[in-house]
Short mmCIF file of N, CA, C and O in Angstrom, two decimals:
data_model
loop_
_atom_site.label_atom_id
_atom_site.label_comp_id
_atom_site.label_asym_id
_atom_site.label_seq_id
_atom_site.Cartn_x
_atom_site.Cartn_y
_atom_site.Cartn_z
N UNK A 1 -13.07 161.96 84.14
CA UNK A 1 -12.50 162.39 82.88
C UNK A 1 -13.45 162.08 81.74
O UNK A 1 -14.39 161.29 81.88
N UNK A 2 -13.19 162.69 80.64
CA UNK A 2 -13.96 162.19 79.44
C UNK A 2 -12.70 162.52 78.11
O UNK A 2 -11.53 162.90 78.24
N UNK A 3 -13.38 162.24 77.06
CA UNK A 3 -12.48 162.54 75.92
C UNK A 3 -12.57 164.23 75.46
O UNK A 3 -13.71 164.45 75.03
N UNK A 4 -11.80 165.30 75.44
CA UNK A 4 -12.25 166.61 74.83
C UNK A 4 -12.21 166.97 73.61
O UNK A 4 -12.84 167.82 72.99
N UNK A 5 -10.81 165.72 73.13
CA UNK A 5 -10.72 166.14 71.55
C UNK A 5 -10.24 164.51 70.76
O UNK A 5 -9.42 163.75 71.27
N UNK A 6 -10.82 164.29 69.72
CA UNK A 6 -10.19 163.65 69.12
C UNK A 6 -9.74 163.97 67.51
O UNK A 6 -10.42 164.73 66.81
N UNK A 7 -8.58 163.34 67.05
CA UNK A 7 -7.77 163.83 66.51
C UNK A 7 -7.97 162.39 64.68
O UNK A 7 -7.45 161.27 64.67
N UNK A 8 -8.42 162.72 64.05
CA UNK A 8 -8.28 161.96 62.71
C UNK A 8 -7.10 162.81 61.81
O UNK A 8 -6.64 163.93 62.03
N UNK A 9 -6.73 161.71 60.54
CA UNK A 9 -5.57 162.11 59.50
C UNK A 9 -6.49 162.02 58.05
O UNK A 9 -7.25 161.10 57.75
N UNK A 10 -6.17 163.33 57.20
CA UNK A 10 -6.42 163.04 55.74
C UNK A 10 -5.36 163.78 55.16
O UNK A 10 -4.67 164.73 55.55
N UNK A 11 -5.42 162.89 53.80
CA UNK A 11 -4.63 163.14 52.83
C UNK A 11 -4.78 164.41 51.97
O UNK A 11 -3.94 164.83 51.17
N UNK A 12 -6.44 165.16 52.38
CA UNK A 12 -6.65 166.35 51.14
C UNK A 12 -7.93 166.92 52.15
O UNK A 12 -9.07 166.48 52.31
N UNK A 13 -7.08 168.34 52.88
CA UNK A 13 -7.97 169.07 53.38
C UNK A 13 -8.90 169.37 53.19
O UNK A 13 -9.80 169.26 54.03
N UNK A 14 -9.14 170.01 51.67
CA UNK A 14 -10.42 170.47 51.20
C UNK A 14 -11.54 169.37 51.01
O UNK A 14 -12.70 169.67 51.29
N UNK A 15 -11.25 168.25 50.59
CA UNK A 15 -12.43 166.96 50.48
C UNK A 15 -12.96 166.37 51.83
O UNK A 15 -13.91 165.59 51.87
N UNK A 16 -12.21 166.84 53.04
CA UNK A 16 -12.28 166.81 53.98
C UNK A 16 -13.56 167.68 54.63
O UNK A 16 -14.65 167.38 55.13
N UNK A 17 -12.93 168.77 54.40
CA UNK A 17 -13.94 169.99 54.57
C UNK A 17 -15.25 170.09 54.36
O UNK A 17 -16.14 170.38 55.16
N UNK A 18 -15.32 169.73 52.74
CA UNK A 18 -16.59 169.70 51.80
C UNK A 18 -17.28 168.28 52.66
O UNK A 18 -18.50 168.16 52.80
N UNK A 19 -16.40 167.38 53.13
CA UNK A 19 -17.35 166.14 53.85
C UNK A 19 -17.77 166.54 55.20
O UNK A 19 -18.99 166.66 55.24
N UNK A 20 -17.36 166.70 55.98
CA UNK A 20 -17.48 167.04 57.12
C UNK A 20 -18.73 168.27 57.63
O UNK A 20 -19.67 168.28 58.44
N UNK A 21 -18.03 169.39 56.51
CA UNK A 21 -19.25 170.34 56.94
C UNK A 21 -20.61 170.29 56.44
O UNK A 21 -21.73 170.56 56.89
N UNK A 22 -20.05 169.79 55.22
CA UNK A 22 -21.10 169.36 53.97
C UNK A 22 -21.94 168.06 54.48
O UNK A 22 -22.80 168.39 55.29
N UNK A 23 -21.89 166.79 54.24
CA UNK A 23 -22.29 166.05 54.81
C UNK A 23 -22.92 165.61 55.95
O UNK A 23 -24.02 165.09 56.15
N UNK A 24 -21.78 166.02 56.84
CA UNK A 24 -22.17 165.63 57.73
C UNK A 24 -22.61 166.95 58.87
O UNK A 24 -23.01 166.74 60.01
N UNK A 25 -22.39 168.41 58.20
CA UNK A 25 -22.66 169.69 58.74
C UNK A 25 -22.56 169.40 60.17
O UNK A 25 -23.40 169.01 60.97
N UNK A 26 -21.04 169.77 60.31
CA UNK A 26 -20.42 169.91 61.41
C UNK A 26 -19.98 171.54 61.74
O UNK A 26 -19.89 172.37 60.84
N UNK A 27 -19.76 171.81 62.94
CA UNK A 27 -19.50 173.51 63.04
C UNK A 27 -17.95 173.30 62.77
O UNK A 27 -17.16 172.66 63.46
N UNK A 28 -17.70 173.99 61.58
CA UNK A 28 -16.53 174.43 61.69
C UNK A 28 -15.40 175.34 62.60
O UNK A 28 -14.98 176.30 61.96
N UNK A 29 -15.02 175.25 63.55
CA UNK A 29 -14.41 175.84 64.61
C UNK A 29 -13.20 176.71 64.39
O UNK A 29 -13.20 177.84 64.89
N UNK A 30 -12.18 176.28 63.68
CA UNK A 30 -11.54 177.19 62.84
C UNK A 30 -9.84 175.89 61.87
O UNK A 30 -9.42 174.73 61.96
N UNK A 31 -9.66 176.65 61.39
CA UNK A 31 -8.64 176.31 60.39
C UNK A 31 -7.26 177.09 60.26
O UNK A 31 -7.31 178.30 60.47
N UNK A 32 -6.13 176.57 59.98
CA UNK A 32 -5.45 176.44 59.33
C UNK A 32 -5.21 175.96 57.42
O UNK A 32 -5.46 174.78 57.22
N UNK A 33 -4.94 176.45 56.65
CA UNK A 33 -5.00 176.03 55.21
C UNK A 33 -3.99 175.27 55.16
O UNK A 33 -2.97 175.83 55.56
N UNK A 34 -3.83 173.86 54.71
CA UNK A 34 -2.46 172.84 54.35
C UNK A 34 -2.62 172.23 56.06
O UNK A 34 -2.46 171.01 56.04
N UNK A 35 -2.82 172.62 57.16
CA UNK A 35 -2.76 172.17 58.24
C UNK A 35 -4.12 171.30 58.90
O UNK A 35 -4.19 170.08 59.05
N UNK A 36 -4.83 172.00 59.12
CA UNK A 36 -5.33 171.58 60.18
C UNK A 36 -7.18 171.93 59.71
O UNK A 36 -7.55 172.71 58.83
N UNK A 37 -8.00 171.12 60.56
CA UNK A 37 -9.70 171.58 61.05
C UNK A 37 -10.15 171.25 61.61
O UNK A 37 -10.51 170.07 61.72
N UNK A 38 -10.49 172.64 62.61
CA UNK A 38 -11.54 171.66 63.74
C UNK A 38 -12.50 171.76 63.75
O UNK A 38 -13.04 172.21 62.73
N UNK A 39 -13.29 171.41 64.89
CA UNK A 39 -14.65 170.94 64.31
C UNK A 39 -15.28 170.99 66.10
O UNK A 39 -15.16 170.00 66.84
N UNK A 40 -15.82 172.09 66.48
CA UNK A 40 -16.66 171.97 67.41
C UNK A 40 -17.81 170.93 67.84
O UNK A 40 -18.79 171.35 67.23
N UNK A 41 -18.10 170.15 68.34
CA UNK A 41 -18.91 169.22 68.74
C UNK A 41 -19.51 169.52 69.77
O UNK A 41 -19.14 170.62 70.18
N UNK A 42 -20.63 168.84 70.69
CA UNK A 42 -21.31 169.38 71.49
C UNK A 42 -20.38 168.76 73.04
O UNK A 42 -20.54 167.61 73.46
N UNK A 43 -19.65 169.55 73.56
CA UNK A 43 -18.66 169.65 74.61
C UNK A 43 -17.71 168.47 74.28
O UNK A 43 -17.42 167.70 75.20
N UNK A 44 -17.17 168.26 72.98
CA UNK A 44 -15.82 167.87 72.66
C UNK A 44 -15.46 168.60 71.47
O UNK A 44 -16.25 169.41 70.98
N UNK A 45 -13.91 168.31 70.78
CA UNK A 45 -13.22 168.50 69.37
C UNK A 45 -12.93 167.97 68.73
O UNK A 45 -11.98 167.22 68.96
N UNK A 46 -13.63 168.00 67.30
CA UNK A 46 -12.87 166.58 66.32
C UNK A 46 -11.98 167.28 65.92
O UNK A 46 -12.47 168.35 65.54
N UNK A 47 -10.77 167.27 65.79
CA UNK A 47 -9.13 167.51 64.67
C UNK A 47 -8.67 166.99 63.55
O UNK A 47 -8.04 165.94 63.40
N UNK A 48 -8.96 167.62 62.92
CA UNK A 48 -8.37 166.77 61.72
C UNK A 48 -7.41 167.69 61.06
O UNK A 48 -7.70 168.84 60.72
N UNK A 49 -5.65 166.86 60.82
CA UNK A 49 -5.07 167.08 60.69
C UNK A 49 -4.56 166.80 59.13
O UNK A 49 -5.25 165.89 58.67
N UNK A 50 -3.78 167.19 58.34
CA UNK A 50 -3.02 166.47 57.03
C UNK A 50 -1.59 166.54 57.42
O UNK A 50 -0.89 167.55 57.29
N UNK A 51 -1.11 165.12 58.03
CA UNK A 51 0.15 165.03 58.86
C UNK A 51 1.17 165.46 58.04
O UNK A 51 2.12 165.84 58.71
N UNK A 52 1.36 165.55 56.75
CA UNK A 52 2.72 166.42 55.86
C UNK A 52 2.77 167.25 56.61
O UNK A 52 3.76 167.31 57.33
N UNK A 53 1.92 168.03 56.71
CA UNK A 53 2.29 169.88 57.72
C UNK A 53 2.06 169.57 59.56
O UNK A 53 2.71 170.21 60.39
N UNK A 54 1.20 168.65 59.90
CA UNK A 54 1.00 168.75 61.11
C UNK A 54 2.41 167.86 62.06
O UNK A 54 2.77 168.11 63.21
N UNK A 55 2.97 166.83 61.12
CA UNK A 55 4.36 166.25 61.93
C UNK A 55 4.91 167.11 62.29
O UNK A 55 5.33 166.99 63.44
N UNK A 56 5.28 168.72 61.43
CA UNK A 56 6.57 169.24 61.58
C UNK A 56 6.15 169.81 62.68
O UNK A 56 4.99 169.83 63.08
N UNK A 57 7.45 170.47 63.38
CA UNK A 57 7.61 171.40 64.43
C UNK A 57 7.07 172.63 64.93
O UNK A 57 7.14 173.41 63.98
N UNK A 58 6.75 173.00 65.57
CA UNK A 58 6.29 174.31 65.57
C UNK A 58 5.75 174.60 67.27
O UNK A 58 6.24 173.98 68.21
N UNK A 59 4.84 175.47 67.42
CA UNK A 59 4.50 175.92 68.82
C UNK A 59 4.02 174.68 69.85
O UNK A 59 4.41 174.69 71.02
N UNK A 60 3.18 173.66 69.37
CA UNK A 60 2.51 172.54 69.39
C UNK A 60 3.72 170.98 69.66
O UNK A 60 4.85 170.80 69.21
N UNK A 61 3.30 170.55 70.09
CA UNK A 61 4.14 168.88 69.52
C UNK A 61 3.37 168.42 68.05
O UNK A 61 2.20 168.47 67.65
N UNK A 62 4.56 167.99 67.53
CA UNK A 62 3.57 167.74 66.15
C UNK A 62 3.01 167.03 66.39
O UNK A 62 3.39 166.45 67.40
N UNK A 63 1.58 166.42 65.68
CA UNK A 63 0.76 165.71 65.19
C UNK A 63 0.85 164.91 64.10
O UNK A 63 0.68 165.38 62.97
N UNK A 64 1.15 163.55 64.32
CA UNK A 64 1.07 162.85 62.62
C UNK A 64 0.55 161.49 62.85
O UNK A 64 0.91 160.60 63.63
N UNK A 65 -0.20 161.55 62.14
CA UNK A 65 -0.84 159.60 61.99
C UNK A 65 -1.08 159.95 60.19
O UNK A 65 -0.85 160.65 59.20
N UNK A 66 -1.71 158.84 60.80
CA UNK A 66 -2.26 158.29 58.60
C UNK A 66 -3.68 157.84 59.31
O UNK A 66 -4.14 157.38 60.35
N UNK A 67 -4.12 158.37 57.80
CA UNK A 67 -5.72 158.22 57.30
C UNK A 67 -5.77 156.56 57.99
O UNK A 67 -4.82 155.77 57.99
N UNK A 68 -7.18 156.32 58.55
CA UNK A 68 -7.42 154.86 58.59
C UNK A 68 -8.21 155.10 60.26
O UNK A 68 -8.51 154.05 60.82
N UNK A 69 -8.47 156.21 60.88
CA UNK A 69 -8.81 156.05 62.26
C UNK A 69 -9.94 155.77 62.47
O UNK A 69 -10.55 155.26 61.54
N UNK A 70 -10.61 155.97 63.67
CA UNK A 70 -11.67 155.95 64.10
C UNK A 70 -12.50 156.89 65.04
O UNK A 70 -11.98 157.39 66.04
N UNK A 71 -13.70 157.09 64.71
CA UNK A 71 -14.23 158.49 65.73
C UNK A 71 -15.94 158.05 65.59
O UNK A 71 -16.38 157.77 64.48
N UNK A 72 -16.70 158.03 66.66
CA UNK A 72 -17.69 157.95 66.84
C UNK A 72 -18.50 158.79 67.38
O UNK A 72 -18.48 158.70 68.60
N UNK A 73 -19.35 159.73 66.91
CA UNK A 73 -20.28 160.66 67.15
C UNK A 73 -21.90 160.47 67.22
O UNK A 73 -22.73 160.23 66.35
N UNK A 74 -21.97 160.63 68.38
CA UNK A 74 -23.46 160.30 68.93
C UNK A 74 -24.65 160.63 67.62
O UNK A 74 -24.41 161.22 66.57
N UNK A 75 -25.68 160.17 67.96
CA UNK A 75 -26.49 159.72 67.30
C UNK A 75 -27.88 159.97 68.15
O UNK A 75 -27.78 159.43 69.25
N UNK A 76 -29.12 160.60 67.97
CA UNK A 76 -30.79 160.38 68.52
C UNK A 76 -31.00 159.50 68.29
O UNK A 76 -30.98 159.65 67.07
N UNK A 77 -31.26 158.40 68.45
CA UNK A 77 -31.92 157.09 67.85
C UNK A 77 -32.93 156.73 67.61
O UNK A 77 -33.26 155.54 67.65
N UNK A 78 -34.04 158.16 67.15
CA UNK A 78 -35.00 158.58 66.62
C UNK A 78 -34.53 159.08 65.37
O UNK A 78 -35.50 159.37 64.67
N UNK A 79 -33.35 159.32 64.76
CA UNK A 79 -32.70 160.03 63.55
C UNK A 79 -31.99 159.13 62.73
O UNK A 79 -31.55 159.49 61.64
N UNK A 80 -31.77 157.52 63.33
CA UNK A 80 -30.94 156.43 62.75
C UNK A 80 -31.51 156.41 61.33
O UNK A 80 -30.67 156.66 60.47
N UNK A 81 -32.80 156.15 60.86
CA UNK A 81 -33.25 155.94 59.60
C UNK A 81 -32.96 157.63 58.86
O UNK A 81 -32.73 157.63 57.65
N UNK A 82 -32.97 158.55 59.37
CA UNK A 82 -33.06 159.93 58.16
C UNK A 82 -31.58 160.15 58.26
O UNK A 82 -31.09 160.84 57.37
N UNK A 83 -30.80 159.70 59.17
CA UNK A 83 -29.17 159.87 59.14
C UNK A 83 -28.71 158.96 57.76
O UNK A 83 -28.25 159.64 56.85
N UNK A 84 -28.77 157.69 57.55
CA UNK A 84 -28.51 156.28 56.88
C UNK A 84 -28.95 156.54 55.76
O UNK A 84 -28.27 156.15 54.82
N UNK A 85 -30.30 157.34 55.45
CA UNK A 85 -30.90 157.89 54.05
C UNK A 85 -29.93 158.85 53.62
O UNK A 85 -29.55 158.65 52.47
N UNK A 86 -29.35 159.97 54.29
CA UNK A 86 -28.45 160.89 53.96
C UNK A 86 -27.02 161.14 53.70
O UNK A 86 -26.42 162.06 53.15
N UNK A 87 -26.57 159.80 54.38
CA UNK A 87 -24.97 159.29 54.12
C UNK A 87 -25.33 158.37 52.47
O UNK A 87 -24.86 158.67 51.37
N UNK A 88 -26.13 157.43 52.73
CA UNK A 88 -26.81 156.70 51.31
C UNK A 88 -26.84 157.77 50.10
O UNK A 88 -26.12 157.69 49.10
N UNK A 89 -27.80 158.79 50.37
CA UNK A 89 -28.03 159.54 49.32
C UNK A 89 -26.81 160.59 48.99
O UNK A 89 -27.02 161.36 48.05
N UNK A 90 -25.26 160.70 49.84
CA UNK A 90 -24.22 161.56 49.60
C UNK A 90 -23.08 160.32 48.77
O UNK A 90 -21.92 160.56 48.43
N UNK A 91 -23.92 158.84 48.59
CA UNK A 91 -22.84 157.81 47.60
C UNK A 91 -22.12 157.38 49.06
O UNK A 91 -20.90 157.31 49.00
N UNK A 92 -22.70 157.10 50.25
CA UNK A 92 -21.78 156.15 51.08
C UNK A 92 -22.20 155.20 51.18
O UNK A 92 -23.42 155.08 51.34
N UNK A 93 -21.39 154.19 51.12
CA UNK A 93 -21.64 152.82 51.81
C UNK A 93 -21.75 152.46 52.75
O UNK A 93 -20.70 152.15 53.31
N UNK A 94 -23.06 152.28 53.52
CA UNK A 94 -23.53 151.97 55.26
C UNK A 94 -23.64 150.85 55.81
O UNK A 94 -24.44 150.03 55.34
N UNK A 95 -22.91 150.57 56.87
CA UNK A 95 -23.33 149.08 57.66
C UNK A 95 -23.89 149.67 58.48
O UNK A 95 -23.42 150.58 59.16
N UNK A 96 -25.11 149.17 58.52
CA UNK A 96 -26.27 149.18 59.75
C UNK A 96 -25.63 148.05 60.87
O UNK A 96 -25.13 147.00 60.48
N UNK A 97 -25.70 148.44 62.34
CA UNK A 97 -24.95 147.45 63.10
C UNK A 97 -25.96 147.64 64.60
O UNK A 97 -25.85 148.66 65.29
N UNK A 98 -26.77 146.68 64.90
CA UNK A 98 -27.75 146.29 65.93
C UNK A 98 -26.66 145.76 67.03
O UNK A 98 -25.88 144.82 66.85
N UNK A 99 -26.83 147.09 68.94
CA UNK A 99 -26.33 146.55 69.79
C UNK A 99 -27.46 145.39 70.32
O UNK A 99 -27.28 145.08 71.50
N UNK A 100 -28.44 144.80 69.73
CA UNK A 100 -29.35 144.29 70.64
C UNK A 100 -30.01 145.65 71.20
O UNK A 100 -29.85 146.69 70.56
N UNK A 101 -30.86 145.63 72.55
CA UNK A 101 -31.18 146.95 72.98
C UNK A 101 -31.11 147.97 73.29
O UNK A 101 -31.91 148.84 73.62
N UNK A 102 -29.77 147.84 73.14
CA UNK A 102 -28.91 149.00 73.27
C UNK A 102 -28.99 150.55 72.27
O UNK A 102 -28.77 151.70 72.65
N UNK A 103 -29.51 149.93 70.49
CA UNK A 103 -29.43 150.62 70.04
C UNK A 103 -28.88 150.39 68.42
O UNK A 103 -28.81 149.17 68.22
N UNK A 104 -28.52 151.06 67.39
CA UNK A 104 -28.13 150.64 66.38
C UNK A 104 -26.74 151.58 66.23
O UNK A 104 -26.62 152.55 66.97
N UNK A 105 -25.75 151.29 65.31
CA UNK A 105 -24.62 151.92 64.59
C UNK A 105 -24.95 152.23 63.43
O UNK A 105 -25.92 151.67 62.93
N UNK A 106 -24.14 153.29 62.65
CA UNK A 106 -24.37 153.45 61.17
C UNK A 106 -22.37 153.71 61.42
O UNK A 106 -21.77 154.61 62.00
N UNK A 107 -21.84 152.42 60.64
CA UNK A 107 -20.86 153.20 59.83
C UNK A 107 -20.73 153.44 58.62
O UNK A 107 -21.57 153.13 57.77
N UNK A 108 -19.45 154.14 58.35
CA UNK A 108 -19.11 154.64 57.06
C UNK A 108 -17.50 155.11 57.13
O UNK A 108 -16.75 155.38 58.07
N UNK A 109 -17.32 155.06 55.47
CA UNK A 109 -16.28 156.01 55.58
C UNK A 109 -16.12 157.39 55.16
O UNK A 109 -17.05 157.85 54.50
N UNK A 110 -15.00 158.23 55.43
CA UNK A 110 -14.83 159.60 54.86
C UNK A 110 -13.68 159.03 54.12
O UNK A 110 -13.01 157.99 54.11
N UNK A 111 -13.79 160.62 53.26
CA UNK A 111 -12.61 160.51 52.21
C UNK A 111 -11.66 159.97 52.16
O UNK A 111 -11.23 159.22 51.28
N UNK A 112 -11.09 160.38 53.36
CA UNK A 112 -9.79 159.61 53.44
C UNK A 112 -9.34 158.37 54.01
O UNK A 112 -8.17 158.11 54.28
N UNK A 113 -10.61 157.39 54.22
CA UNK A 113 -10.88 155.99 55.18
C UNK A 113 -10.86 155.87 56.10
O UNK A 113 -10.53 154.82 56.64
N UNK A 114 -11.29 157.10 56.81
CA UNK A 114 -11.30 156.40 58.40
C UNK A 114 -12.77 156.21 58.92
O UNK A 114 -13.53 156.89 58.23
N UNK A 115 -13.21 155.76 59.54
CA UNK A 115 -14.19 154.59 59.57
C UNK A 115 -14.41 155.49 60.76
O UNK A 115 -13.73 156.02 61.64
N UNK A 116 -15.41 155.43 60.45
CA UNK A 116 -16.90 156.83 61.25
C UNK A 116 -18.05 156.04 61.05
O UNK A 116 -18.43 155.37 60.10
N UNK A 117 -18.79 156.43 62.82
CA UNK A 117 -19.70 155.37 63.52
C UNK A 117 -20.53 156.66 63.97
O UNK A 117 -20.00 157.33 64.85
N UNK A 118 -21.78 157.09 63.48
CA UNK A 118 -22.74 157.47 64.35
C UNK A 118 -23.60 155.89 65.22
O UNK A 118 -23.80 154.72 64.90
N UNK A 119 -23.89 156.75 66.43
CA UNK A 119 -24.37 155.57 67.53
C UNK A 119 -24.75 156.70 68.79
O UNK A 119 -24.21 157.74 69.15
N UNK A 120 -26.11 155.85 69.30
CA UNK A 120 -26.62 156.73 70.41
C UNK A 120 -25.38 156.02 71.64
O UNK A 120 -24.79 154.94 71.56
N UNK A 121 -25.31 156.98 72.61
CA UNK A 121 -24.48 156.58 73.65
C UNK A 121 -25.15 155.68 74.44
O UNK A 121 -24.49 155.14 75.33
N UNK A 122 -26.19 155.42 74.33
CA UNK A 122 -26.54 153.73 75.41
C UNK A 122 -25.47 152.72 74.76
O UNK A 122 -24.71 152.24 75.60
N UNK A 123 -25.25 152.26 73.28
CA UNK A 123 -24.64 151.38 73.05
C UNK A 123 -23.24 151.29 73.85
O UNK A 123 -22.37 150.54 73.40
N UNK A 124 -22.94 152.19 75.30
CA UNK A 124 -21.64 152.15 75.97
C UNK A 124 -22.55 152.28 77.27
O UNK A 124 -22.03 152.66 78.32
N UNK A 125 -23.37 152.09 77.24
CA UNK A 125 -24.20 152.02 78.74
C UNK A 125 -24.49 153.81 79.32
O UNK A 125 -24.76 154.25 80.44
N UNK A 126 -24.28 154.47 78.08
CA UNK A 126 -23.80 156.43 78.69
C UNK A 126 -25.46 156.74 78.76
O UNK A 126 -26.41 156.18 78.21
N UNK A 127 -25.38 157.71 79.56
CA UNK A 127 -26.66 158.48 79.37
C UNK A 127 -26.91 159.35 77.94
O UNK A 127 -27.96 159.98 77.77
#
């Protein structure tokens, strides 16, 4: 097994949007307006939901959390320094985080606080 999709909460779709594609130029996969965005990744899905519209009912089981999650997206670890310059230079605040040889972390947050980790996959022993 592996993970195919993971699922974050914000409070304001569009600042969402503007971060995600903007920033961090992610493929936008498709949308819902007031609901929902996904976000193609390289053989997974990030989701991001705004749980006011995604709790309720509908074709789906709803979806609802609150802003505050976590999602970690791989990293070259030849790109750690021009990634860290570019979250820096978009006004984020970065913890640089050393696995030992494994590798380094960059977190941060998005708009809505959830705490986002680029990291090469050795830091989990992955190829």
């Amino acid at each position: 097994m592996r993970v195919l999709e993971t699922c974050l909460y914000v409070d304001d779709l569009d600042r969402a949007e503007a971060f995600y594609s903007g920033t961090l130029s992610l493929t936008l996969h498709g949308k819902v307006a007031g609901r929902h965005l996904f976000y193609r990744l390289d053989g997974s899905m990030l989701l991001i939901f705004d749980p006011r519209a995604s709790a309720q009912p509908g074709d789906v089981p709803p979806h609802a959390g609150t802003p505050g999650g976590h999602a970690c997206l791989t990293l070259d670890p030849a790109r750690t320094d021009e990634w860290e310059a570019r979250l820096r230079a978009a006004g984020l605040t970065v913890t640089r985080y050393a696995w030992g040889d494994r590798g380094e972390s960059l977190y941060f947050h998005d708009p809505a606080g959830n705490v986002l980790e680029l990291a090469p996959p050795r830091i989990w022993n992955l190829p």
